[in-house]
PDB file of C-alpha atoms and ligand atoms in Angstrom:
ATOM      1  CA  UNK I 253      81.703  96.554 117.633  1.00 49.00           C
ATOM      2  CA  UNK I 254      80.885  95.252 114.530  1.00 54.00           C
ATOM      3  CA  UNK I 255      81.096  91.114 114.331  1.00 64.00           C
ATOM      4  CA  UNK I 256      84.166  89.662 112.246  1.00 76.00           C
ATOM      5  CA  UNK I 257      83.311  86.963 110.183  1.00 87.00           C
ATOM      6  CA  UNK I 258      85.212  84.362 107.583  1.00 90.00           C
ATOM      7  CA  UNK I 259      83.418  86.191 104.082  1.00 92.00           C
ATOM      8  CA  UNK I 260      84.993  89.872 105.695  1.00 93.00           C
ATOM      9  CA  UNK I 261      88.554  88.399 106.620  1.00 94.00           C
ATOM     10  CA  UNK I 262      88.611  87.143 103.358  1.00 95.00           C
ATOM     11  CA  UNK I 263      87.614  90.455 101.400  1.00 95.00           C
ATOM     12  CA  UNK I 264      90.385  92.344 103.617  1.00 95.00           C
ATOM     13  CA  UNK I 265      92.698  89.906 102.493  1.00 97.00           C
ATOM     14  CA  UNK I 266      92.089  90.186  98.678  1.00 97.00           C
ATOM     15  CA  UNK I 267      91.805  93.840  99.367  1.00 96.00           C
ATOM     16  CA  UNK I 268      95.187  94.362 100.477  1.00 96.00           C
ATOM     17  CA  UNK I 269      96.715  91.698  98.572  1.00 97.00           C
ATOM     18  CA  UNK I 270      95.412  93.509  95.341  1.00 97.00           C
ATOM     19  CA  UNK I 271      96.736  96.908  96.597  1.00 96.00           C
ATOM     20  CA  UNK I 272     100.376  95.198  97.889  1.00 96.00           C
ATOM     21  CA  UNK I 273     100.638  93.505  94.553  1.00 97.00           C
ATOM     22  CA  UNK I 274      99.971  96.864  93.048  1.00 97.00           C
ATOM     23  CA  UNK I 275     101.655  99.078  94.642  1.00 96.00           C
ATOM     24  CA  UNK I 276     104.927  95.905  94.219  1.00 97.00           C
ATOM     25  CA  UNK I 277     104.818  95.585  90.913  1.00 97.00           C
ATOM     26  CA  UNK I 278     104.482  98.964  89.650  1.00 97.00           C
ATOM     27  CA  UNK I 279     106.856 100.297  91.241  1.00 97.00           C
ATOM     28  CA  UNK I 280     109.531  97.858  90.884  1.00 98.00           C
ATOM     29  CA  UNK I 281     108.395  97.429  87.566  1.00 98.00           C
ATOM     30  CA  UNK I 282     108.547 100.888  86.441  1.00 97.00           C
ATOM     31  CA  UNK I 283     111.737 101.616  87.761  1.00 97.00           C
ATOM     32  CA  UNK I 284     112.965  97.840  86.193  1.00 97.00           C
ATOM     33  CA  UNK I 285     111.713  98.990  82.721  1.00 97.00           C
ATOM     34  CA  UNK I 286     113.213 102.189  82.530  1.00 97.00           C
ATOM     35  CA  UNK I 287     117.069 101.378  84.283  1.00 96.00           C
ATOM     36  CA  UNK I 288     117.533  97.762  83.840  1.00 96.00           C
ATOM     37  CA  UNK I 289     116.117  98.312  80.049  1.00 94.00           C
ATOM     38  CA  UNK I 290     114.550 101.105  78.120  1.00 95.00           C
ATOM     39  CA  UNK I 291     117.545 103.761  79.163  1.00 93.00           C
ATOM     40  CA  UNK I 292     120.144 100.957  80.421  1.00 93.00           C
ATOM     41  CA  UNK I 293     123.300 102.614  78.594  1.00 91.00           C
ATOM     42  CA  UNK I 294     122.502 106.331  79.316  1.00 92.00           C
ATOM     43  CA  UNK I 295     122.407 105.138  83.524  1.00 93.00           C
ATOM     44  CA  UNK I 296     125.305 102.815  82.390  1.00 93.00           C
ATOM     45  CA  UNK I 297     128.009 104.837  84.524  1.00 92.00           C
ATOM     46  CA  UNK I 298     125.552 105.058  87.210  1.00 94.00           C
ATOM     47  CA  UNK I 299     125.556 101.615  88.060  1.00 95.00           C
ATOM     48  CA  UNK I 300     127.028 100.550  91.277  1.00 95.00           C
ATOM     49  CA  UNK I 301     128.445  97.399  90.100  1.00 94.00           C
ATOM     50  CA  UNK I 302     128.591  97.455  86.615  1.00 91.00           C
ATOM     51  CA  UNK I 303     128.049  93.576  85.811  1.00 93.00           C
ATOM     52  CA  UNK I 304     124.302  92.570  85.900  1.00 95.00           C
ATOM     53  CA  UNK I 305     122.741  89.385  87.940  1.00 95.00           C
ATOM     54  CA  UNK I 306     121.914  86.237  85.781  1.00 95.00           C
ATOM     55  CA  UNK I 307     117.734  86.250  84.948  1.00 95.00           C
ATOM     56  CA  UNK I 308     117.701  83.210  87.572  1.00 96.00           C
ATOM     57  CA  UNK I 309     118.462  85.528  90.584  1.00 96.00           C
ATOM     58  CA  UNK I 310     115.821  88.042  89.024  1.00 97.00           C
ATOM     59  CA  UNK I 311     113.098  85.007  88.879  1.00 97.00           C
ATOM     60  CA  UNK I 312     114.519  83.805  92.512  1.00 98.00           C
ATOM     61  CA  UNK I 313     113.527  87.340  93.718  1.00 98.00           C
ATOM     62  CA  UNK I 314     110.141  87.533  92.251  1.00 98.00           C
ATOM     63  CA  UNK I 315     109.555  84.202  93.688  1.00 98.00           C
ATOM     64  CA  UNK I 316     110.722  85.342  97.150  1.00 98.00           C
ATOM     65  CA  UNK I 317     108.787  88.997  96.804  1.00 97.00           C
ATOM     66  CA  UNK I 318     105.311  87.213  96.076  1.00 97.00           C
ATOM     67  CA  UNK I 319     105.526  84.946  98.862  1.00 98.00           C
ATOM     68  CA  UNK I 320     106.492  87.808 101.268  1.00 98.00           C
ATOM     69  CA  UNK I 321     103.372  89.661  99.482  1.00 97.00           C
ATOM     70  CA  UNK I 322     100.987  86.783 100.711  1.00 97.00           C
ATOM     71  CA  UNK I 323     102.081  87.729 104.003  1.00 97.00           C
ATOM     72  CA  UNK I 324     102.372  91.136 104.334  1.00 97.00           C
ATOM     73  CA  UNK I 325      98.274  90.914 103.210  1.00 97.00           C
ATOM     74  CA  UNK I 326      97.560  88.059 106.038  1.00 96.00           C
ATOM     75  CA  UNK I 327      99.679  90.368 108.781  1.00 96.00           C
ATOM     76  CA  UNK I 328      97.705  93.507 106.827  1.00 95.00           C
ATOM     77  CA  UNK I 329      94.252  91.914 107.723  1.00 96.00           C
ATOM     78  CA  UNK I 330      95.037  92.413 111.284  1.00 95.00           C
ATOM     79  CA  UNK I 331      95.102  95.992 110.831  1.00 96.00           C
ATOM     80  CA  UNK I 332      91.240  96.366 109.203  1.00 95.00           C
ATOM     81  CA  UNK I 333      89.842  94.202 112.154  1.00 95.00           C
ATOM     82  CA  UNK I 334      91.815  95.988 115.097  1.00 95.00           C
ATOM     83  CA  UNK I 335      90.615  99.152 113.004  1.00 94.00           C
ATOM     84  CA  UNK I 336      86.639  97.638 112.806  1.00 93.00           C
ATOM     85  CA  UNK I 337      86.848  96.252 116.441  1.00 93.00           C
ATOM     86  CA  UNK I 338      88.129  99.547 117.523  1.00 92.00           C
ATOM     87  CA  UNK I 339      91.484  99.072 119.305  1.00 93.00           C
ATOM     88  CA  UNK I 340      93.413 100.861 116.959  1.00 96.00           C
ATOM     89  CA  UNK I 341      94.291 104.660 116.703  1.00 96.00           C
ATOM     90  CA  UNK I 342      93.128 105.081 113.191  1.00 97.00           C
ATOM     91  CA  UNK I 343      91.111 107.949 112.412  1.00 96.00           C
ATOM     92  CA  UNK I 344      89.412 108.777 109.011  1.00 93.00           C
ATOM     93  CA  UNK I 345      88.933 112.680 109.499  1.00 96.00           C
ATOM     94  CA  UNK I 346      92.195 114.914 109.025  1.00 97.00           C
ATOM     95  CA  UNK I 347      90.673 117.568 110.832  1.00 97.00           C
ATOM     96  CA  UNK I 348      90.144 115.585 114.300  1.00 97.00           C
ATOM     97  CA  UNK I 349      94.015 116.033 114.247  1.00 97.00           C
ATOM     98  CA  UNK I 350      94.735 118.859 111.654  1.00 97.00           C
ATOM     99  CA  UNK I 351      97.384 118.683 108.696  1.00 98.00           C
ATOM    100  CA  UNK I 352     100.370 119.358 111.063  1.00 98.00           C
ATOM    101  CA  UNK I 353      99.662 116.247 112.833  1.00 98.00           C
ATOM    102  CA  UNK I 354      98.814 114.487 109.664  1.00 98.00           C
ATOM    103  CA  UNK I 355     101.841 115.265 108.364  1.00 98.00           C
ATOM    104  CA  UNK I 356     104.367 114.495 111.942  1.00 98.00           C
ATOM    105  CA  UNK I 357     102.526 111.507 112.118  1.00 97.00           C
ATOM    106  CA  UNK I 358     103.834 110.158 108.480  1.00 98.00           C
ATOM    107  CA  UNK I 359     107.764 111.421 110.015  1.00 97.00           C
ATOM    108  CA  UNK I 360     106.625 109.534 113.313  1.00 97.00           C
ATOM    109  CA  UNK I 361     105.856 106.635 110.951  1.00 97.00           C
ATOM    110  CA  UNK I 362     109.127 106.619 109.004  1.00 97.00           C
ATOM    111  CA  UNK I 363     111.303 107.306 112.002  1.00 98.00           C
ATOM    112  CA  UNK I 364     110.159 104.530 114.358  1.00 98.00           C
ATOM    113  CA  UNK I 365     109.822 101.994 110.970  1.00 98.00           C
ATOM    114  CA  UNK I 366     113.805 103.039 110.501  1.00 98.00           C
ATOM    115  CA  UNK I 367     114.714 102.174 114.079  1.00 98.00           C
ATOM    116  CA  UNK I 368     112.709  98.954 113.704  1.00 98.00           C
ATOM    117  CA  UNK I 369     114.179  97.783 110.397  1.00 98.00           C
ATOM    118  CA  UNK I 370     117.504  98.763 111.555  1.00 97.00           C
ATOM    119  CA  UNK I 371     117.932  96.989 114.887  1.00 97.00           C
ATOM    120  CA  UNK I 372     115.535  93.633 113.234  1.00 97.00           C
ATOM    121  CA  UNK I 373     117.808  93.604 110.466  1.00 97.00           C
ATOM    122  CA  UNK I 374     120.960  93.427 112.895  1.00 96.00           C
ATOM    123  CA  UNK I 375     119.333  90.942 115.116  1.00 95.00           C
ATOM    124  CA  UNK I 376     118.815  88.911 111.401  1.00 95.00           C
ATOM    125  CA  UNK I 377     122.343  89.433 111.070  1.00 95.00           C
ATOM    126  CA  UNK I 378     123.046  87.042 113.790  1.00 94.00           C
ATOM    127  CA  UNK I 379     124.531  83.837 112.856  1.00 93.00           C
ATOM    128  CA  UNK I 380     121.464  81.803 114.031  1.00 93.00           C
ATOM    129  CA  UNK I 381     119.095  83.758 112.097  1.00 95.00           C
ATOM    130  CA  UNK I 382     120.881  84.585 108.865  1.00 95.00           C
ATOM    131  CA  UNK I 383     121.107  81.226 107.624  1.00 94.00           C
ATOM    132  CA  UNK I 384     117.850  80.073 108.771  1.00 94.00           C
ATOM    133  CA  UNK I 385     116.262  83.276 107.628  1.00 96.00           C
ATOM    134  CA  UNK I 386     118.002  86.393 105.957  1.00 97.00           C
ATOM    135  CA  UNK I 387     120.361  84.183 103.802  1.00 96.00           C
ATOM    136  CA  UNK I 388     116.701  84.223 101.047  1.00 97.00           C
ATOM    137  CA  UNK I 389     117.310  88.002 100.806  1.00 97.00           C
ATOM    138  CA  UNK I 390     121.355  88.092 100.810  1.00 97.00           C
ATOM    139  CA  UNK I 391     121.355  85.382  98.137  1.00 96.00           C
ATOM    140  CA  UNK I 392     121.077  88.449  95.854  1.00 96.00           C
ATOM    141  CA  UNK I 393     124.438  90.155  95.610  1.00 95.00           C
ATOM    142  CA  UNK I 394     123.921  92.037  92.886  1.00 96.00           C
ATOM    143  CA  UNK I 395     119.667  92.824  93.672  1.00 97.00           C
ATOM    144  CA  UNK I 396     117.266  94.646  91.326  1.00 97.00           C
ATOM    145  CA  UNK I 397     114.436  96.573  92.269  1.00 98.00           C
ATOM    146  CA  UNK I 398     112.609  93.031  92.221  1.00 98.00           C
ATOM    147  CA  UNK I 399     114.254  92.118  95.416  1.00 98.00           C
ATOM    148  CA  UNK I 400     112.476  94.516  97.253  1.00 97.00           C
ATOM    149  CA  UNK I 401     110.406  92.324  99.309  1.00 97.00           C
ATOM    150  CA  UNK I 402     112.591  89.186  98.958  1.00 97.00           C
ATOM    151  CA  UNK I 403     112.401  87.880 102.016  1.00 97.00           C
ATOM    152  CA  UNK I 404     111.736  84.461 103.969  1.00 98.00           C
ATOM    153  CA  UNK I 405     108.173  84.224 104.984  1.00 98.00           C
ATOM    154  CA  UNK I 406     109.533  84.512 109.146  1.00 97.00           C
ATOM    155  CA  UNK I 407     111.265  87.322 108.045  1.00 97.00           C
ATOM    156  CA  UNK I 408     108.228  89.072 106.472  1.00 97.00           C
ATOM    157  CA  UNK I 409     106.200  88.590 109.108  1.00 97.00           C
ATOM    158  CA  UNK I 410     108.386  90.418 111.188  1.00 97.00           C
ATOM    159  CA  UNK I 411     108.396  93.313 108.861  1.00 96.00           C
ATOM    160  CA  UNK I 412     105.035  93.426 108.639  1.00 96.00           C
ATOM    161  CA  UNK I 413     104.559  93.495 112.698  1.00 97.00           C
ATOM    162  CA  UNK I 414     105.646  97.066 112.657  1.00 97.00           C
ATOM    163  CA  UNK I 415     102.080  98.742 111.570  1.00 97.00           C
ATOM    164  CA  UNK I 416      99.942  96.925 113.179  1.00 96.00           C
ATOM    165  CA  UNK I 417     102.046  97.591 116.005  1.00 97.00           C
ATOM    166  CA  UNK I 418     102.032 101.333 115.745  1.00 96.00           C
ATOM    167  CA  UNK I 419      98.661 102.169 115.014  1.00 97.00           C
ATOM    168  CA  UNK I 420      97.694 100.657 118.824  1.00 97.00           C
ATOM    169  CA  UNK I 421     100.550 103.635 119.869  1.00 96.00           C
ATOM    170  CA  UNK I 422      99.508 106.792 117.953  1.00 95.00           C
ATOM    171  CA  UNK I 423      96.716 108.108 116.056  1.00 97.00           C
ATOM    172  CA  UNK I 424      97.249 107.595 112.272  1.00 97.00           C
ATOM    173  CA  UNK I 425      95.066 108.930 109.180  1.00 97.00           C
ATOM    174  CA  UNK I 426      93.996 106.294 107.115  1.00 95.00           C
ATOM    175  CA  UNK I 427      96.300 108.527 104.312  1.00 97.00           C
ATOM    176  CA  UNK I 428      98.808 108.754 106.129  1.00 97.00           C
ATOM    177  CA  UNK I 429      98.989 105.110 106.159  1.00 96.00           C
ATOM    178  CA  UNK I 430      98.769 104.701 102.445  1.00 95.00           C
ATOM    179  CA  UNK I 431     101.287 107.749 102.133  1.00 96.00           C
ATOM    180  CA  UNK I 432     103.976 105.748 104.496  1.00 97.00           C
ATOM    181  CA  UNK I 433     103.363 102.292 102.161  1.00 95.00           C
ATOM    182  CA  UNK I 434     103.917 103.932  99.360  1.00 95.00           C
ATOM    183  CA  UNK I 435     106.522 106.169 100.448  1.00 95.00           C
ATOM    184  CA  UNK I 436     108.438 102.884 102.231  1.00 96.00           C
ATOM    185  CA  UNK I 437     107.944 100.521  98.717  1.00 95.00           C
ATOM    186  CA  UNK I 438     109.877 103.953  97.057  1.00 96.00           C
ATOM    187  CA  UNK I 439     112.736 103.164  99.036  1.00 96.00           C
ATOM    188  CA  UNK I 440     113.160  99.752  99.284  1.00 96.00           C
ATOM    189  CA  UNK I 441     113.234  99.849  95.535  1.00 97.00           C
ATOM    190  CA  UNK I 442     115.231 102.516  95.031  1.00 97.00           C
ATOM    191  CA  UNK I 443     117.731 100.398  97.432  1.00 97.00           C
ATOM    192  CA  UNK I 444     117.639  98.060  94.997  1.00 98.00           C
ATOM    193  CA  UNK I 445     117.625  99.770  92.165  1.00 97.00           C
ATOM    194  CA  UNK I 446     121.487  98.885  91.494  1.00 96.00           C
ATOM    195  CA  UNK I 447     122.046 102.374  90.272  1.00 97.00           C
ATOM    196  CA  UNK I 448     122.659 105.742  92.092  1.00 97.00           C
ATOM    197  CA  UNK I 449     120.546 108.872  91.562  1.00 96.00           C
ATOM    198  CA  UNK I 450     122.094 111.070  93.827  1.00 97.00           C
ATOM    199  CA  UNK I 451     124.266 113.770  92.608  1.00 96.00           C
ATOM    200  CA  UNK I 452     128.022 113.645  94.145  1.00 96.00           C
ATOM    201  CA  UNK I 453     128.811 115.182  97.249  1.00 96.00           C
ATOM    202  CA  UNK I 454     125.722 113.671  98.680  1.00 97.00           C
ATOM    203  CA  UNK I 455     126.680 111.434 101.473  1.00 97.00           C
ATOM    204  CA  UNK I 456     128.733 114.504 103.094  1.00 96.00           C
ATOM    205  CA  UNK I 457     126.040 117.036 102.464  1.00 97.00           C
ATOM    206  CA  UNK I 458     124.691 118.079 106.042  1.00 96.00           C
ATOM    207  CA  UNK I 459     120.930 117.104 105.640  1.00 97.00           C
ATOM    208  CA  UNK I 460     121.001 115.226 102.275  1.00 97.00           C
ATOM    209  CA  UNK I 461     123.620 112.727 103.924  1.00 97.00           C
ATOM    210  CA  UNK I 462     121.385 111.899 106.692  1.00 97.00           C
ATOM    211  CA  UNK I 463     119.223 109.857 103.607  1.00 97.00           C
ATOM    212  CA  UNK I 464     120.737 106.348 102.998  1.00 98.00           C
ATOM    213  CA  UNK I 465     121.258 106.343  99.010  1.00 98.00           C
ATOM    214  CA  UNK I 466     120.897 103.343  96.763  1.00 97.00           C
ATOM    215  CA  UNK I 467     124.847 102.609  96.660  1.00 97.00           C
ATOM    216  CA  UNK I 468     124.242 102.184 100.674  1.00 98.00           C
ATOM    217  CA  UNK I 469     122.038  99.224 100.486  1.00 98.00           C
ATOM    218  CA  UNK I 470     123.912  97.862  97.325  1.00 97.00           C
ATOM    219  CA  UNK I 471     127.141  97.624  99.732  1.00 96.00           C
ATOM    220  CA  UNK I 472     125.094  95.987 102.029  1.00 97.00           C
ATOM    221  CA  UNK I 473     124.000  93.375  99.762  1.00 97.00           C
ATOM    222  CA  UNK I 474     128.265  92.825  98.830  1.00 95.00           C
ATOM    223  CA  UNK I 475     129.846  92.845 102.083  1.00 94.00           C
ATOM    224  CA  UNK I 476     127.132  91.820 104.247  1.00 92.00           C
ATOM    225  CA  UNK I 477     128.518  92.746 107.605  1.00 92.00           C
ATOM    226  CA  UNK I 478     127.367  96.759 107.085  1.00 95.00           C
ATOM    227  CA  UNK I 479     125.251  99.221 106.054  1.00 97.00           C
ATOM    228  CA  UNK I 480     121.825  98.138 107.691  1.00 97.00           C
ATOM    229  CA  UNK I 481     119.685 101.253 107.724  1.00 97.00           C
ATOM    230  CA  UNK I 482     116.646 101.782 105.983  1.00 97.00           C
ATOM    231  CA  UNK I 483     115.678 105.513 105.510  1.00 97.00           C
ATOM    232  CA  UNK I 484     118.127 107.104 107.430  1.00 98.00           C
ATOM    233  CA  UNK I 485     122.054 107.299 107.928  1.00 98.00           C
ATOM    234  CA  UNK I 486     121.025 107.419 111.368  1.00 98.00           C
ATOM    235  CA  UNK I 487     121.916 104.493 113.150  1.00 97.00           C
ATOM    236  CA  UNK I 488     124.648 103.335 110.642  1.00 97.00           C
ATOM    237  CA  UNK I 489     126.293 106.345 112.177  1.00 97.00           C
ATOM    238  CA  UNK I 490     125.513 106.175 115.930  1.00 97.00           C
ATOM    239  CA  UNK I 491     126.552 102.252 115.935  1.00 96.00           C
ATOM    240  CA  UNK I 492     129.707 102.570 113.479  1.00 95.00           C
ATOM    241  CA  UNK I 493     128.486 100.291 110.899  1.00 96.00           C
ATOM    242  CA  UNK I 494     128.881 102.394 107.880  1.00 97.00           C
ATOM    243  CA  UNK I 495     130.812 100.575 105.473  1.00 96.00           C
ATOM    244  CA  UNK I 496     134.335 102.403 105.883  1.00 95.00           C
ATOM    245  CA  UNK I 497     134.107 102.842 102.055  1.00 95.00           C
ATOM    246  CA  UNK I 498     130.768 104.232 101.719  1.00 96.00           C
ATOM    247  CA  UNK I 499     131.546 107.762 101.158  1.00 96.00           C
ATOM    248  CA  UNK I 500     134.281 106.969  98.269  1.00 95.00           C
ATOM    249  CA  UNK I 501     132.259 104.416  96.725  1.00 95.00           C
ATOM    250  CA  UNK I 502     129.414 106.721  96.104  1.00 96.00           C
ATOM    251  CA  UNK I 503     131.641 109.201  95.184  1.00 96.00           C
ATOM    252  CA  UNK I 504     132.988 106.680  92.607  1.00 94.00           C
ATOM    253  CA  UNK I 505     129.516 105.887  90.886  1.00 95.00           C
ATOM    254  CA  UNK I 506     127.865 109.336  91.649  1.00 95.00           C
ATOM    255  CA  UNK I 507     130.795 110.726  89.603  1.00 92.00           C
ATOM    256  CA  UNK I 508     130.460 107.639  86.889  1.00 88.00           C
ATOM    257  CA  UNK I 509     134.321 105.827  87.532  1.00 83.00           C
ATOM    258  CA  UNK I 510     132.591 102.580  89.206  1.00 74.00           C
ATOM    259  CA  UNK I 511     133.464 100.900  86.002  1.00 66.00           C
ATOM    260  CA  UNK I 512     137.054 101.117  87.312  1.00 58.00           C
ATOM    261  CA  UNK I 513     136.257 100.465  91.105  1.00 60.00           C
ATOM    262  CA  UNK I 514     133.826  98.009  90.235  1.00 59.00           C
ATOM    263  CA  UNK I 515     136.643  95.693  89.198  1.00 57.00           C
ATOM    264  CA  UNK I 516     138.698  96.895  92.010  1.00 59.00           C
ATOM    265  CA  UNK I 517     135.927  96.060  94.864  1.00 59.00           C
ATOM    266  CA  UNK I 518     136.617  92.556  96.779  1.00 55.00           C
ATOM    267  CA  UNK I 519     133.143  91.228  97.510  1.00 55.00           C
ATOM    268  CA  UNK I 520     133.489  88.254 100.488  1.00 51.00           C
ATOM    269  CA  UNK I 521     132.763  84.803  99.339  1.00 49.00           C
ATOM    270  CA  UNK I 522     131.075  84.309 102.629  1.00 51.00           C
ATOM    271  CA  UNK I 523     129.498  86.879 105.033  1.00 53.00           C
ATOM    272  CA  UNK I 524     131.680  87.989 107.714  1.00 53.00           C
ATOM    273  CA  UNK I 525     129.520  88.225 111.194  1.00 50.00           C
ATOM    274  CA  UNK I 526     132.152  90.306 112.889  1.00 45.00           C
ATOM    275  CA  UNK I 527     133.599  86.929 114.095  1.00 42.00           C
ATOM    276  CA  UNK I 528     136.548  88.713 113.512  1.00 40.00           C
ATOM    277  CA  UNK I 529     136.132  91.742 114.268  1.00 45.00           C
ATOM    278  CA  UNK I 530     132.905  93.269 116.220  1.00 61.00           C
ATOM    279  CA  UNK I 531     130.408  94.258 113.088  1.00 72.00           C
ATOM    280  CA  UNK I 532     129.586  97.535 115.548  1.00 75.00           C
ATOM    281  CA  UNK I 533     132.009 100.011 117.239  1.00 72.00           C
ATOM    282  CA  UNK I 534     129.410 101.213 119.556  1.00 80.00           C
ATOM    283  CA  UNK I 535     126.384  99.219 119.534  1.00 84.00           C
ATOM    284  CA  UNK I 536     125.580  95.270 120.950  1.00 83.00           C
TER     285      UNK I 536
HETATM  286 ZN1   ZN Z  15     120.974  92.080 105.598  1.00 89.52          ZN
HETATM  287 ZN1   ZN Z  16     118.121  94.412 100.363  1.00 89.52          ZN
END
């Protein structure tokens, strides 16, 4: 076992830092520059509210993302040492495994990190916890890609708890890692891209609607009370808490009318917790 001392934590920790803050800002960057600026009135139409945020919730979510990047790198140090003290199921050679396990284990990754984030993100949804905690990432209600990782430090510790969790369960690649980060960061900023890519018909379509799309977590960040999924339509559909106007407001933007429905929607000046009505059908 090799020995763990102060000078190694800290070059794990600037490590990952460098590669979250990376992998962060290019991403939402790059999908910033080209939608929120450089081709803003061709995706016009394809925005699911049409009005923009004010530059102060853009800064507030940079602000928010950074801090959360500090932790995901402290949380990420935990998975180099259980790696180097060898707890962990992380092994560097794809052919101890093969491909077709390299590859299952990245779906393994995504599928359990969806049930996670969905059923955290209700319990966050509790009363108790939303204004001590989620409130930092629902103050956007109108996010950009920046808000990816806009979350309270508590909350982003949480978060991060789910790989270092899973690589004690199931042998992982070291790439297969990196492929899930990278894949994950994708969607959380396409989620907040504020703009739908999907073509119309999507959310219907047998396979394709079993993805969440961008207008999914938008509605999320309006209304609050639904659409809490991650990756998958999955558990939005087994619990009932698809927005009942998920499928026609995509159809709205995918088809480029959510100027008129934008003006239409009714956003809730407050979140509603389901203290009037239970937030899912068939769930707790
Ligand atoms: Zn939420
Ligand atoms: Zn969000």
């Amino acid at each position: 076992m090799q020995s763990v001392n102060l000078s190694t934590i800290g070059m794990y920790y600037v490590l990952d830092l460098a590669g979250n803050l990376a992998r962060y800002s290019v991403m939402a960057g790059s999908f910033y520059f080209i939608f929120w600026y450089w081709k803003r009135e061709i995706f016009q139409k394809r925005r699911t509210q049409q009005n923009f945020p004010k530059m102060e919730s853009i800064f507030r979510e940079l602000k928010w993302s950074l801090s959360t990047l500090f932790v995901f790198s402290a949380v990420g140090v935990s998975i180099f040492l259980l790696r180097d003290s060898g707890r962990s199921q992380i092994y560097e050679h794809v052919s101890e495994y093969g491909w077709p396990y390299f590859f299952l284990s990245i779906a393994l990754l995504m599928v359990a990190h969806d049930t996670y984030f969905y059923w955290i993100h209700r319990l966050m949804h509790h009363p108790l916890l939303f204004f001590r905690i989620h409130r930092v990432h629902h103050l956007s209600t109108n996010p950009s890609p920046w808000a990816a990782y806009a979350f309270h430090p508590l909350e982003a510790v949480l978060e991060a708890a789910f790989l270092p969790t899973l690589i004690l369960l199931f042998p992982v690649h070291v790439g297969a890692i990196i492929a899930f980060v990278i894949f994950d960061m994708a969607i959380n900023v396409l989620g907040h891209l504020g703009y739908e890519l999907y073509p119309s018909g999507s959310t219907r379509h047998r396979l394709v609607g079993l993805l969440n799309t961008p207008t999914h977590h938008n509605m999320h960040h309006q209304y609050f009370s639904s659409n809490f999924g991650l990756y998958f339509n999955v558990w939005d559909r087994i619990c009932g808490t698809n927005h009942p106007k998920y499928h026609e407001t995509f159809e709205s933007v995918a088809k480029g009318q959510s100027e008129i429905e934008t003006s239409r929607r009714k956003r809730p000046s407050l979140p509603d917790f389901g203290h009037s009505h239970r937030i899912s059908r068939n769930c707790p």
